[in-house]
PDB file of C-alpha atoms in Angstrom:
ATOM      1  CA  MET A   1     169.255  61.431  -1.585  1.00 90.00           C
ATOM      2  CA  LEU A   2     167.647  57.990  -3.091  1.00 92.00           C
ATOM      3  CA  TRP A   3     165.037  57.654  -0.591  1.00 93.00           C
ATOM      4  CA  PHE A   4     161.226  57.016  -1.838  1.00 92.00           C
ATOM      5  CA  ALA A   5     157.791  57.188  -0.511  1.00 91.00           C
ATOM      6  CA  ILE A   6     157.344  53.172   0.415  1.00 88.00           C
ATOM      7  CA  GLU A   7     153.571  53.576   1.024  1.00 88.00           C
ATOM      8  CA  GLY A   8     152.926  55.939  -1.626  1.00 86.00           C
ATOM      9  CA  PRO A   9     152.955  59.630  -2.273  1.00 88.00           C
ATOM     10  CA  GLY A  10     153.089  61.479   0.872  1.00 90.00           C
ATOM     11  CA  ARG A  11     151.979  65.247   1.319  1.00 91.00           C
ATOM     12  CA  ARG A  12     154.200  68.097   0.935  1.00 89.00           C
ATOM     13  CA  LEU A  13     155.117  69.900   4.527  1.00 90.00           C
ATOM     14  CA  ARG A  14     154.743  73.647   4.109  1.00 87.00           C
ATOM     15  CA  THR A  15     155.027  76.578   6.464  1.00 87.00           C
ATOM     16  CA  ALA A  16     152.000  78.734   7.592  1.00 89.00           C
ATOM     17  CA  HIS A  17     152.869  81.015   4.380  1.00 83.00           C
ATOM     18  CA  GLY A  18     152.383  78.037   2.203  1.00 81.00           C
ATOM     19  CA  ASP A  19     156.334  77.531   1.748  1.00 80.00           C
ATOM     20  CA  PRO A  20     157.842  74.465   1.563  1.00 82.00           C
ATOM     21  CA  VAL A  21     159.636  73.734   4.944  1.00 86.00           C
ATOM     22  CA  GLY A  22     163.008  72.087   3.240  1.00 84.00           C
ATOM     23  CA  PRO A  23     164.097  71.467  -0.285  1.00 88.00           C
ATOM     24  CA  MET A  24     162.379  69.043  -2.474  1.00 88.00           C
ATOM     25  CA  TRP A  25     165.341  66.531  -2.370  1.00 92.00           C
ATOM     26  CA  SER A  26     165.129  66.302   1.267  1.00 91.00           C
ATOM     27  CA  ARG A  27     163.119  63.396   2.789  1.00 91.00           C
ATOM     28  CA  ALA A  28     162.277  65.995   5.586  1.00 89.00           C
ATOM     29  CA  SER A  29     160.176  67.768   2.925  1.00 90.00           C
ATOM     30  CA  ILE A  30     157.225  65.127   3.159  1.00 92.00           C
ATOM     31  CA  ASN A  31     154.814  63.623   5.501  1.00 92.00           C
ATOM     32  CA  ALA A  32     155.113  59.704   4.540  1.00 91.00           C
ATOM     33  CA  PRO A  33     157.126  56.895   5.422  1.00 92.00           C
ATOM     34  CA  VAL A  34     160.324  56.387   3.516  1.00 92.00           C
ATOM     35  CA  ALA A  35     162.888  53.776   2.508  1.00 89.00           C
ATOM     36  CA  LEU A  36     165.981  53.393   0.875  1.00 86.00           C
ATOM     37  CA  ASP A  37     167.100  50.434  -1.573  1.00 76.00           C
ATOM     38  CA  LEU A  38     170.745  50.363  -1.314  1.00 66.00           C
ATOM     39  CA  PRO A  39     173.514  47.767  -0.484  1.00 56.00           C
ATOM     40  CA  GLU A  40     174.198  48.493   2.900  1.00 53.00           C
ATOM     41  CA  ASN A  41     170.301  48.458   4.082  1.00 52.00           C
ATOM     42  CA  SER A  42     168.901  45.567   1.440  1.00 56.00           C
ATOM     43  CA  ARG A  43     167.832  42.179   2.925  1.00 54.00           C
ATOM     44  CA  GLY A  44     168.753  41.030  -0.363  1.00 59.00           C
ATOM     45  CA  SER A  45     172.269  40.657  -2.335  1.00 74.00           C
ATOM     46  CA  ILE A  46     172.957  44.145  -3.970  1.00 79.00           C
ATOM     47  CA  ARG A  47     176.568  45.312  -4.959  1.00 82.00           C
ATOM     48  CA  LEU A  48     177.479  48.766  -5.725  1.00 85.00           C
ATOM     49  CA  LYS A  49     178.862  48.309  -9.563  1.00 85.00           C
ATOM     50  CA  GLN A  50     179.160  52.152 -10.615  1.00 86.00           C
ATOM     51  CA  GLN A  51     178.515  55.232  -9.294  1.00 90.00           C
ATOM     52  CA  LEU A  52     177.385  57.989 -11.843  1.00 90.00           C
ATOM     53  CA  VAL A  53     176.333  60.907  -9.892  1.00 93.00           C
ATOM     54  CA  THR A  54     179.081  63.803  -8.759  1.00 93.00           C
ATOM     55  CA  ILE A  55     177.993  66.064  -6.239  1.00 93.00           C
ATOM     56  CA  LEU A  56     179.720  69.329  -6.851  1.00 93.00           C
ATOM     57  CA  ASP A  57     178.596  71.678  -4.238  1.00 91.00           C
ATOM     58  CA  LEU A  58     176.100  72.328  -1.750  1.00 87.00           C
ATOM     59  CA  SER A  59     174.752  76.110  -0.569  1.00 80.00           C
ATOM     60  CA  ASN A  60     172.330  78.019   0.108  1.00 76.00           C
ATOM     61  CA  ASN A  61     170.135  79.910  -2.399  1.00 68.00           C
ATOM     62  CA  ASN A  62     170.636  83.572  -1.486  1.00 63.00           C
ATOM     63  CA  ASN A  63     169.929  84.846  -5.118  1.00 59.00           C
ATOM     64  CA  ALA A  64     166.024  86.121  -5.829  1.00 49.00           C
ATOM     65  CA  SER A  65     166.378  85.348  -9.320  1.00 50.00           C
ATOM     66  CA  LEU A  66     166.403  81.618  -8.518  1.00 50.00           C
ATOM     67  CA  ALA A  67     163.192  81.841  -6.831  1.00 47.00           C
ATOM     68  CA  ALA A  68     160.775  79.861  -9.168  1.00 47.00           C
ATOM     69  CA  GLY A  69     158.879  76.967  -7.767  1.00 47.00           C
ATOM     70  CA  ALA A  70     160.806  74.875  -5.339  1.00 45.00           C
ATOM     71  CA  ALA A  71     163.670  77.167  -5.394  1.00 49.00           C
ATOM     72  CA  ASN A  72     162.855  79.457  -2.819  1.00 60.00           C
ATOM     73  CA  VAL A  73     165.124  81.938  -1.301  1.00 57.00           C
ATOM     74  CA  GLY A  74     167.028  80.672   1.805  1.00 66.00           C
ATOM     75  CA  MET A  75     166.889  77.129   0.747  1.00 77.00           C
ATOM     76  CA  PRO A  76     169.774  74.791   0.158  1.00 85.00           C
ATOM     77  CA  PHE A  77     170.450  73.694  -3.374  1.00 88.00           C
ATOM     78  CA  ILE A  78     173.009  71.030  -4.430  1.00 92.00           C
ATOM     79  CA  ASN A  79     174.770  71.143  -7.805  1.00 94.00           C
ATOM     80  CA  LEU A  80     175.196  67.674  -9.511  1.00 94.00           C
ATOM     81  CA  CYS A  81     176.422  66.212 -12.580  1.00 94.00           C
ATOM     82  CA  SER A  82     175.223  63.030 -13.810  1.00 92.00           C
ATOM     83  CA  PRO A  83     173.565  61.570 -17.608  1.00 88.00           C
ATOM     84  CA  ILE A  84     170.319  62.510 -17.977  1.00 90.00           C
ATOM     85  CA  PHE A  85     167.301  61.279 -19.841  1.00 89.00           C
ATOM     86  CA  PRO A  86     163.798  61.671 -20.417  1.00 90.00           C
ATOM     87  CA  LEU A  87     160.966  59.686 -19.090  1.00 89.00           C
ATOM     88  CA  SER A  88     157.506  59.249 -20.622  1.00 87.00           C
ATOM     89  CA  ARG A  89     154.594  57.509 -18.978  1.00 81.00           C
ATOM     90  CA  ARG A  90     153.719  53.946 -20.178  1.00 71.00           C
ATOM     91  CA  LEU A  91     151.064  52.509 -17.982  1.00 62.00           C
ATOM     92  CA  LEU A  92     149.849  52.781 -14.484  1.00 55.00           C
ATOM     93  CA  ASP A  93     150.849  49.377 -12.750  1.00 50.00           C
ATOM     94  CA  THR A  94     148.093  49.382  -9.842  1.00 48.00           C
ATOM     95  CA  GLU A  95     149.269  45.850  -8.662  1.00 52.00           C
ATOM     96  CA  ALA A  96     152.558  47.210  -7.918  1.00 48.00           C
ATOM     97  CA  GLU A  97     151.775  50.522  -6.820  1.00 52.00           C
ATOM     98  CA  ALA A  98     153.899  52.312  -9.126  1.00 53.00           C
ATOM     99  CA  ASP A  99     154.210  53.880 -12.117  1.00 63.00           C
ATOM    100  CA  VAL A 100     155.651  52.349 -15.113  1.00 76.00           C
ATOM    101  CA  TRP A 101     157.664  54.600 -17.186  1.00 84.00           C
ATOM    102  CA  GLU A 102     160.025  54.441 -20.287  1.00 84.00           C
ATOM    103  CA  ILE A 103     163.581  56.210 -19.964  1.00 85.00           C
ATOM    104  CA  GLY A 104     164.502  57.025 -23.566  1.00 82.00           C
ATOM    105  CA  ILE A 105     167.871  56.502 -24.459  1.00 75.00           C
ATOM    106  CA  HIS A 106     168.234  57.286 -28.298  1.00 66.00           C
ATOM    107  CA  GLU A 107     166.068  56.749 -31.182  1.00 64.00           C
ATOM    108  CA  ALA A 108     163.558  53.937 -30.208  1.00 58.00           C
ATOM    109  CA  LYS A 109     165.573  52.446 -27.662  1.00 70.00           C
ATOM    110  CA  THR A 110     164.098  52.719 -24.094  1.00 77.00           C
ATOM    111  CA  ILE A 111     164.154  50.574 -20.894  1.00 81.00           C
ATOM    112  CA  THR A 112     161.270  50.349 -18.568  1.00 82.00           C
ATOM    113  CA  ALA A 113     161.347  52.138 -15.003  1.00 86.00           C
ATOM    114  CA  LYS A 114     158.818  52.022 -11.972  1.00 86.00           C
ATOM    115  CA  ILE A 115     158.679  55.730 -10.748  1.00 88.00           C
ATOM    116  CA  PHE A 116     157.452  56.458  -6.915  1.00 90.00           C
ATOM    117  CA  PHE A 117     156.388  59.735  -7.118  1.00 91.00           C
ATOM    118  CA  ASP A 118     157.044  61.811  -3.354  1.00 93.00           C
ATOM    119  CA  THR A 119     153.710  63.546  -3.232  1.00 90.00           C
ATOM    120  CA  ASP A 120     150.380  63.242  -5.004  1.00 85.00           C
ATOM    121  CA  ALA A 121     150.041  66.504  -6.123  1.00 81.00           C
ATOM    122  CA  GLN A 122     147.657  66.708  -9.071  1.00 78.00           C
ATOM    123  CA  ASP A 123     150.248  69.041 -11.390  1.00 75.00           C
ATOM    124  CA  ILE A 124     152.928  66.162 -10.906  1.00 78.00           C
ATOM    125  CA  LEU A 125     150.576  63.202 -11.216  1.00 70.00           C
ATOM    126  CA  PHE A 126     149.044  64.231 -14.669  1.00 73.00           C
ATOM    127  CA  GLU A 127     151.956  64.971 -16.482  1.00 79.00           C
ATOM    128  CA  SER A 128     153.168  62.501 -18.967  1.00 76.00           C
ATOM    129  CA  SER A 129     156.833  63.409 -19.437  1.00 84.00           C
ATOM    130  CA  PHE A 130     159.787  64.219 -16.813  1.00 92.00           C
ATOM    131  CA  THR A 131     163.364  63.772 -16.562  1.00 93.00           C
ATOM    132  CA  CYS A 132     165.641  61.515 -15.003  1.00 92.00           C
ATOM    133  CA  MET A 133     168.891  61.612 -13.571  1.00 93.00           C
ATOM    134  CA  SER A 134     170.884  58.433 -12.956  1.00 90.00           C
ATOM    135  CA  PHE A 135     172.763  57.998  -9.328  1.00 92.00           C
ATOM    136  CA  LEU A 136     173.946  54.448  -9.280  1.00 89.00           C
ATOM    137  CA  ILE A 137     174.265  50.992 -11.432  1.00 86.00           C
ATOM    138  CA  LEU A 138     173.626  48.142  -8.988  1.00 85.00           C
ATOM    139  CA  GLU A 139     174.382  44.184  -9.251  1.00 81.00           C
ATOM    140  CA  ARG A 140     171.256  42.865  -7.810  1.00 73.00           C
ATOM    141  CA  LYS A 141     171.015  38.720  -7.247  1.00 69.00           C
ATOM    142  CA  THR A 142     167.373  37.901  -8.530  1.00 58.00           C
ATOM    143  CA  THR A 143     165.274  35.714  -5.895  1.00 54.00           C
ATOM    144  CA  ARG A 144     161.887  35.910  -8.475  1.00 53.00           C
ATOM    145  CA  VAL A 145     161.447  32.988 -10.712  1.00 52.00           C
ATOM    146  CA  SER A 146     158.014  34.168 -11.951  1.00 55.00           C
ATOM    147  CA  MET A 147     159.691  37.132 -14.044  1.00 54.00           C
ATOM    148  CA  GLN A 148     163.318  37.534 -15.628  1.00 49.00           C
ATOM    149  CA  SER A 149     165.001  40.406 -14.424  1.00 50.00           C
ATOM    150  CA  ARG A 150     168.247  41.861 -15.099  1.00 49.00           C
ATOM    151  CA  SER A 151     171.244  41.502 -13.019  1.00 71.00           C
ATOM    152  CA  ASP A 152     172.069  45.237 -13.197  1.00 78.00           C
ATOM    153  CA  ASP A 153     169.722  47.940 -12.219  1.00 83.00           C
ATOM    154  CA  THR A 154     170.050  51.472 -12.564  1.00 86.00           C
ATOM    155  CA  GLU A 155     168.333  54.167  -9.794  1.00 90.00           C
ATOM    156  CA  GLY A 156     168.172  57.649  -9.511  1.00 94.00           C
ATOM    157  CA  LEU A 157     165.719  60.920  -9.034  1.00 96.00           C
ATOM    158  CA  VAL A 158     162.838  62.158 -11.401  1.00 95.00           C
ATOM    159  CA  MET A 159     162.708  65.858 -11.718  1.00 94.00           C
ATOM    160  CA  ARG A 160     160.957  68.433 -13.756  1.00 92.00           C
ATOM    161  CA  LEU A 161     162.559  72.003 -14.858  1.00 92.00           C
ATOM    162  CA  VAL A 162     161.417  74.871 -12.938  1.00 89.00           C
ATOM    163  CA  LYS A 163     163.932  77.646 -14.289  1.00 87.00           C
ATOM    164  CA  MET A 164     166.252  77.499 -17.327  1.00 90.00           C
ATOM    165  CA  ARG A 165     169.784  78.724 -17.405  1.00 88.00           C
ATOM    166  CA  ASP A 166     169.926  82.488 -18.119  1.00 84.00           C
ATOM    167  CA  GLU A 167     172.599  85.470 -17.670  1.00 81.00           C
ATOM    168  CA  TYR A 168     172.187  85.388 -14.199  1.00 75.00           C
ATOM    169  CA  ASN A 169     172.260  81.672 -13.238  1.00 77.00           C
ATOM    170  CA  SER A 170     174.650  79.046 -15.459  1.00 84.00           C
ATOM    171  CA  LEU A 171     172.911  75.909 -14.560  1.00 90.00           C
ATOM    172  CA  ASP A 172     169.275  74.868 -14.988  1.00 92.00           C
ATOM    173  CA  VAL A 173     167.331  74.660 -12.100  1.00 91.00           C
ATOM    174  CA  TYR A 174     165.385  71.168 -11.387  1.00 93.00           C
ATOM    175  CA  GLU A 175     163.116  69.952  -8.506  1.00 92.00           C
ATOM    176  CA  ARG A 176     162.772  66.703  -7.418  1.00 94.00           C
ATOM    177  CA  VAL A 177     159.394  64.923  -7.905  1.00 94.00           C
ATOM    178  CA  GLY A 178     160.087  61.193  -7.232  1.00 94.00           C
ATOM    179  CA  TYR A 179     162.432  58.114  -7.559  1.00 94.00           C
ATOM    180  CA  PHE A 180     162.739  55.870 -10.442  1.00 92.00           C
ATOM    181  CA  THR A 181     164.292  52.129 -10.188  1.00 89.00           C
ATOM    182  CA  THR A 182     164.800  49.721 -13.180  1.00 84.00           C
ATOM    183  CA  SER A 183     164.747  46.908 -10.518  1.00 77.00           C
ATOM    184  CA  TYR A 184     162.525  43.649 -10.804  1.00 63.00           C
ATOM    185  CA  MET A 185     161.550  45.183 -14.339  1.00 67.00           C
ATOM    186  CA  PRO A 186     161.052  42.920 -17.393  1.00 64.00           C
ATOM    187  CA  VAL A 187     164.373  43.053 -19.358  1.00 62.00           C
ATOM    188  CA  SER A 188     164.585  45.969 -22.026  1.00 62.00           C
ATOM    189  CA  PRO A 189     166.697  45.914 -25.130  1.00 60.00           C
ATOM    190  CA  GLY A 190     167.483  49.523 -24.473  1.00 59.00           C
ATOM    191  CA  PHE A 191     169.538  48.286 -21.166  1.00 63.00           C
ATOM    192  CA  GLY A 192     172.673  47.751 -23.041  1.00 65.00           C
ATOM    193  CA  GLU A 193     172.583  51.116 -24.658  1.00 67.00           C
ATOM    194  CA  MET A 194     172.040  52.805 -21.654  1.00 67.00           C
ATOM    195  CA  ARG A 195     174.814  51.457 -20.264  1.00 66.00           C
ATOM    196  CA  ALA A 196     176.823  52.368 -23.247  1.00 69.00           C
ATOM    197  CA  ALA A 197     175.621  55.951 -22.845  1.00 68.00           C
ATOM    198  CA  PHE A 198     176.600  56.107 -19.384  1.00 66.00           C
ATOM    199  CA  LYS A 199     180.285  55.444 -20.506  1.00 61.00           C
ATOM    200  CA  SER A 200     180.107  57.982 -23.191  1.00 63.00           C
ATOM    201  CA  SER A 201     178.369  60.764 -21.686  1.00 65.00           C
ATOM    202  CA  ALA A 202     180.518  63.376 -19.511  1.00 67.00           C
ATOM    203  CA  GLY A 203     177.403  63.973 -17.294  1.00 83.00           C
ATOM    204  CA  GLN A 204     175.177  66.948 -17.458  1.00 89.00           C
ATOM    205  CA  ARG A 205     175.790  69.966 -14.780  1.00 93.00           C
ATOM    206  CA  LEU A 206     172.607  70.914 -13.096  1.00 94.00           C
ATOM    207  CA  ARG A 207     170.937  72.352  -9.838  1.00 92.00           C
ATOM    208  CA  LEU A 208     168.671  70.631  -7.463  1.00 92.00           C
ATOM    209  CA  ALA A 209     166.453  73.040  -5.774  1.00 85.00           C
TER     210      ALA A 209
END
């Protein structure tokens, strides 16, 4: 699930009727080259330090009341549990070909992250805030000498809310819009607070459509 569009945002694949061909969390849902930045396929030295996400279950959406945005009837969805945090745009880093955002921890504490959007849909690119769900903490050996980088990085999904929980559905429904990583970003004072938040948080249950 931690794939990202390595050459920039792609195009959402749709049927002749305009519906997505697959769930937004699937890499088969976009027409673009994708990659993974995980220990088993990385050229650098990366070690999995902590898994933050729990996959609760996977099933098809046969409930018409969930049909909002990406939550189309008949599409599979995943119920997840993991810490979530707000994201806000800091600047557009054209050299890195990625958006630089801030993850809010609490009060004035933030850490910087790069966001790789799945598509170039205008309703996504002009948004200034999203939600991120942290999946993994990785211990990464830094090889770049021009910038100080943290040894621990976190990565996960960027999401937006498409349907709030109600009397028919016990979980908020989100759709994936991209991937985030704190890898190779300047050290942020809020990273220690984020680790503490991970340890103290029981995680939030949600539905990813």
